[in-house]
Short mmCIF file of C-alpha atoms and ligand atoms in Angstrom, two decimals:
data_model
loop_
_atom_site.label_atom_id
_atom_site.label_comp_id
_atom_site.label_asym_id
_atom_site.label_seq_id
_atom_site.Cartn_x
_atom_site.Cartn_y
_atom_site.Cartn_z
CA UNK A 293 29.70 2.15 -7.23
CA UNK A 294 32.12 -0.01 -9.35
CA UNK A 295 32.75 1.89 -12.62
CA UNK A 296 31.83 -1.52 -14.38
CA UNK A 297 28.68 -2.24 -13.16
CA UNK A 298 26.75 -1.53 -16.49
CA UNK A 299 28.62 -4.45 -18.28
CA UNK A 300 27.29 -6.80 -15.65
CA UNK A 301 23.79 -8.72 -17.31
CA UNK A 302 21.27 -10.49 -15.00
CA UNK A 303 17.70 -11.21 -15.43
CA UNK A 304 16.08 -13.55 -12.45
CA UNK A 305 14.42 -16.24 -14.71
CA UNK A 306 12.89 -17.96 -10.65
CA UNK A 307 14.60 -21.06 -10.99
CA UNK A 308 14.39 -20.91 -7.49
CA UNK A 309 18.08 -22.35 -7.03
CA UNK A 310 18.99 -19.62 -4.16
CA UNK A 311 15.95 -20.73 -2.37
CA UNK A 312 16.41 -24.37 -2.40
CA UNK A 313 20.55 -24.09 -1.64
CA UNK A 314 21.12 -25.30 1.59
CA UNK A 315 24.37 -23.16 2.07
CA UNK A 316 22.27 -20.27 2.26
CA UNK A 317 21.66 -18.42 5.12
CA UNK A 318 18.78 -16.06 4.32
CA UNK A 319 19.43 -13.69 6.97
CA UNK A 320 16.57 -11.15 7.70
CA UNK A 321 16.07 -7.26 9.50
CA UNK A 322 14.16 -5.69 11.53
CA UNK A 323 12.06 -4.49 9.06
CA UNK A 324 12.12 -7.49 7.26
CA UNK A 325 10.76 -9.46 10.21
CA UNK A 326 8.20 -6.69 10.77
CA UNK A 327 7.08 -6.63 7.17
CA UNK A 328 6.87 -10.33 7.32
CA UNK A 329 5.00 -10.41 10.05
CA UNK A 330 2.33 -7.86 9.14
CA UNK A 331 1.90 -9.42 5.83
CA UNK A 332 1.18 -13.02 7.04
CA UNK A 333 -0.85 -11.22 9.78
CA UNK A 334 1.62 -13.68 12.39
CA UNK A 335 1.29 -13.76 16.02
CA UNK A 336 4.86 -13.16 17.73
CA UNK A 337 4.52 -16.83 18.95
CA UNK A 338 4.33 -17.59 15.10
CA UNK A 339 6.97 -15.75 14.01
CA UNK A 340 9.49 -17.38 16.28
CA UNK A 341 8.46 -20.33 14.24
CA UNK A 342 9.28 -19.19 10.84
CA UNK A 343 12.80 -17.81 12.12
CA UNK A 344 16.14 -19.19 13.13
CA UNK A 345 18.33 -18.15 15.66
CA UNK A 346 22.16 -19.61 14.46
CA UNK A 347 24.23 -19.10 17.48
CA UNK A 348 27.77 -17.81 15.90
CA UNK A 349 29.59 -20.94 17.91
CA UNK A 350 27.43 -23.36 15.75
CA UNK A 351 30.16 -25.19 13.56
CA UNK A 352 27.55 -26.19 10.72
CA UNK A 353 25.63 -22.97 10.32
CA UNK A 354 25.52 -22.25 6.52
CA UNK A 355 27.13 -19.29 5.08
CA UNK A 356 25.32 -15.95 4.85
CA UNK A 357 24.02 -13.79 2.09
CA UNK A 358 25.77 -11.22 3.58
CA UNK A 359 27.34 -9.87 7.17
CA UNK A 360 23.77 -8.92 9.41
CA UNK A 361 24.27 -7.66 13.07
CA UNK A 362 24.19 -10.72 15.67
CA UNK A 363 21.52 -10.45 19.06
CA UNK A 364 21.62 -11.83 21.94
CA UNK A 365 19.57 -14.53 23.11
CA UNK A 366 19.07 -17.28 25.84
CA UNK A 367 21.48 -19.29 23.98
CA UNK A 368 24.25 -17.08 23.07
CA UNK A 369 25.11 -14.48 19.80
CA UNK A 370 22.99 -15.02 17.02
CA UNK A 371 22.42 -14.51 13.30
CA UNK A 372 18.20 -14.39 12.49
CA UNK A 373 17.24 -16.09 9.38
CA UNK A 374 14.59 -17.68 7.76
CA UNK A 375 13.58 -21.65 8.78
CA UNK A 376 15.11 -24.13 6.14
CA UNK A 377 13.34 -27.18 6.01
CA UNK A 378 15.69 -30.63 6.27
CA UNK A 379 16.19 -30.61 2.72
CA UNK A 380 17.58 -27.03 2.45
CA UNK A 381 14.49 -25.54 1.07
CA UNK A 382 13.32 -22.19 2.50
CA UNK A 383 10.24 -22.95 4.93
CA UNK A 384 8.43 -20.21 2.40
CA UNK A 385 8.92 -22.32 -0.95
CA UNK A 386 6.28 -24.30 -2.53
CA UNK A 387 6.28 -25.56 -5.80
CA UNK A 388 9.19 -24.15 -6.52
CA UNK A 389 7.73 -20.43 -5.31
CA UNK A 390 8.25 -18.33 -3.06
CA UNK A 391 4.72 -17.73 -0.92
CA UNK A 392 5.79 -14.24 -0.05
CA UNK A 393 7.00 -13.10 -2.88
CA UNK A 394 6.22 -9.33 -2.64
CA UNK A 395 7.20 -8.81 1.11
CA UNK A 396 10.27 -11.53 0.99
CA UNK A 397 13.66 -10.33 3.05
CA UNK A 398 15.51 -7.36 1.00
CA UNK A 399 18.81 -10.17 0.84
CA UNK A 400 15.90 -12.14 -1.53
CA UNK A 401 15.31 -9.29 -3.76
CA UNK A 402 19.12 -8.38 -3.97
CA UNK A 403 20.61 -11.52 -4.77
CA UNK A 404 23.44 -12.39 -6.34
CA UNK A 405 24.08 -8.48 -5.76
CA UNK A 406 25.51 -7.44 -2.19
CA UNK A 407 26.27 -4.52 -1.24
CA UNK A 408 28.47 -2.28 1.05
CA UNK A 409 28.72 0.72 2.84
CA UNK A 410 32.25 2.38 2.07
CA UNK A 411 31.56 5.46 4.02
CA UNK A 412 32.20 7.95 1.33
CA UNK A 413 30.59 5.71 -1.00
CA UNK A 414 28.48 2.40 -1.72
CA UNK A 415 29.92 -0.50 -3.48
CA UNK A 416 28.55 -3.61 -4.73
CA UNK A 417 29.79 -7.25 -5.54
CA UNK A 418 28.46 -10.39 -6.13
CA UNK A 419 27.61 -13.00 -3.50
CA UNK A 420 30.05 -15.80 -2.81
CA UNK A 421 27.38 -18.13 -3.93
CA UNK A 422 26.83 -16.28 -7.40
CA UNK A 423 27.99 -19.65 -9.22
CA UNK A 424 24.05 -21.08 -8.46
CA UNK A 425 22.65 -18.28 -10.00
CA UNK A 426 21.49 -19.06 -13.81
CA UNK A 427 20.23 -15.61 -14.81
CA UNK A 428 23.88 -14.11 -14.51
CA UNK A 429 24.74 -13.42 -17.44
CA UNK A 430 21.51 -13.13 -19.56
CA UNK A 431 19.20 -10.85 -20.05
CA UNK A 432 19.70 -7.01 -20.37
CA UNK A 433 22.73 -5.21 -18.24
CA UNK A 434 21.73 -3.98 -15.25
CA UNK A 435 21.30 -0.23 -14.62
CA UNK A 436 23.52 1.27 -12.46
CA UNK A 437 20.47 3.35 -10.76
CA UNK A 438 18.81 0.24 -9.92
CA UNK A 439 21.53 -1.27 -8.22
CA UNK A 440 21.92 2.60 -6.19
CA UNK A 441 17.81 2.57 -5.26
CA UNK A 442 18.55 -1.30 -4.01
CA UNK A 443 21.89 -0.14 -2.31
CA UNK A 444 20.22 2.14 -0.61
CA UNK A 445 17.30 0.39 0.47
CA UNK A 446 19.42 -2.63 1.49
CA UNK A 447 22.19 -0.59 3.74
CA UNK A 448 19.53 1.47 5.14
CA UNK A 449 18.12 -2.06 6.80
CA UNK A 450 21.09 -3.01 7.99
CA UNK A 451 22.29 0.57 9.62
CA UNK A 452 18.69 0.33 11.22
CA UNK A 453 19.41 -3.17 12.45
CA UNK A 454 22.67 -2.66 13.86
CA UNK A 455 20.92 0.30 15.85
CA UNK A 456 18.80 -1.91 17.17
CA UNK A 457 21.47 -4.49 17.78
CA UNK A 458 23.61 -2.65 19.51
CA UNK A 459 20.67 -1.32 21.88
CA UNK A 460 19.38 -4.88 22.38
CA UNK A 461 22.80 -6.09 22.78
CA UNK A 462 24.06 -3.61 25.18
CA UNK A 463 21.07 -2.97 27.21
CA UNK A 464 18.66 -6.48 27.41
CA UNK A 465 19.17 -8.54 30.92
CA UNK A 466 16.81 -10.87 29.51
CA UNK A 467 17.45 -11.23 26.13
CA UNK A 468 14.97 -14.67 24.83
CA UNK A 469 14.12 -15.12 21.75
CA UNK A 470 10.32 -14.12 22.59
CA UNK A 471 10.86 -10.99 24.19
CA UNK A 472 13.57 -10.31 21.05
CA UNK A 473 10.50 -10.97 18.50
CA UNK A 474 8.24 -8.86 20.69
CA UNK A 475 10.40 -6.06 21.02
CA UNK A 476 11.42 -6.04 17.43
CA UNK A 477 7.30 -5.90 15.99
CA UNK A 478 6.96 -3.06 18.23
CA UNK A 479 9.84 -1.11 17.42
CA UNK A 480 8.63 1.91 15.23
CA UNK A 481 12.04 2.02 13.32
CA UNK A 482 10.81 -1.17 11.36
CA UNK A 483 7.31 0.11 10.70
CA UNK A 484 7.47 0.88 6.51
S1 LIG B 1372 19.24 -18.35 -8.48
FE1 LIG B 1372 19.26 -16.40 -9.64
S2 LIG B 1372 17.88 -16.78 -11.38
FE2 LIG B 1372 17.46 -18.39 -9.87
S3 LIG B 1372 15.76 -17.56 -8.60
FE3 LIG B 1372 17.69 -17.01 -7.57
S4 LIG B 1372 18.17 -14.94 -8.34
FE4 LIG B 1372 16.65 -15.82 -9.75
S1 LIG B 1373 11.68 -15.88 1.13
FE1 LIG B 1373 11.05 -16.47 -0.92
S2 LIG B 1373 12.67 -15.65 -2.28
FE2 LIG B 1373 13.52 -15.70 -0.18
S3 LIG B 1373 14.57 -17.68 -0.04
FE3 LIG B 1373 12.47 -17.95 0.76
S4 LIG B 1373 11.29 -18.71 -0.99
FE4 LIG B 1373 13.18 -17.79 -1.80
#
């Protein structure tokens, strides 16, 4: 962890501008799209509605949160993330809320923070996009053991996800987007 990461203040005061910025990608895991899932009690066929697939040749995908493993599908390499609706909003905002608010994707709870695995150690930075964020700044510094419990949490997704990746990636002659989603709910790894 950077040295200065006590001077750094944030406090989220949910002005929802990170949900509603159309440069977004909010790029989801595994267990994210398990947890997800499970909460909303979704049918796989449901699922595949509240996610995107952006295929890595697409010229106008939005930037990422942060670097997730790409899958395979029908159409080629692709990043999952949540549905934005045509105006940039996340499909799960409403009234200026987010709907799932205690199972959202980990990249929600961690923003502006993203993190890194360093090998030897974990590091941290802010997102590319911190400029939208209005609650850097304010509010009380931010511990450096919270931001080592959400490190951990959030490169522990990702390792998991690239596992899976990798697998799904190497090994899938058939790699659709359905049989992805089903594969992925019924992968134990993702089961918190
Ligand atoms: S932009 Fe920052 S302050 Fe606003 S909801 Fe997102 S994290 Fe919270
Ligand atoms: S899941 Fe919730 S917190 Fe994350 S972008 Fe969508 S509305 Fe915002």
């Amino acid at each position: 962890m950077n040295p200065e990461d006590s001077r750094i203040q944030f406090e989220c005061i949910k002005c929802g501008a990170c949900c509603r910025e159309e440069a977004l990608l909010v790029t989801v895991t595994g267990r994210d799209i398990v947890r997800i899932s499970m909460g909303l009690g979704l049918e796989s066929s449901e699922v595949i509605r509240a996610f995107d697939f952006y295929l890595l040749s697409s010229s106008d995908s939005p930037e990422g949160l942060r670097d997730t493993p790409v899958v395979n599908t029908e159409q080629g390499p692709a990043h999952v993330a949540l549905k934005k609706m045509e105006n940039g909003d996340c499909i799960f905002l409403k009234d200026n809320l987010c709907m799932i608010h205690t199972i959202r994707p980990m990249v929600c709870m961690s923003f502006p923070f993203v993190f890194w695995d360093g090998g030897d150690e974990k590091t941290w930075g802010l997102s590319a996009m911190k400029e939208i964020c209005p609650g850097l700044g304010s509010g009380p510094e931010v511990e450096i053991s919270d931001l080592r419990e959400l490190a951990d949490a959030v490169l522990e997704d990702i390792a998991l996800f690239k596992e899976f990746a990798e697998e799904w990636n190497r090994n899938e002659e058939n790699p659709t987007v359905e049989h992805l989603v089903d594969t992925i709910l019924s992968d134990q790894r993702f089961t918190v």
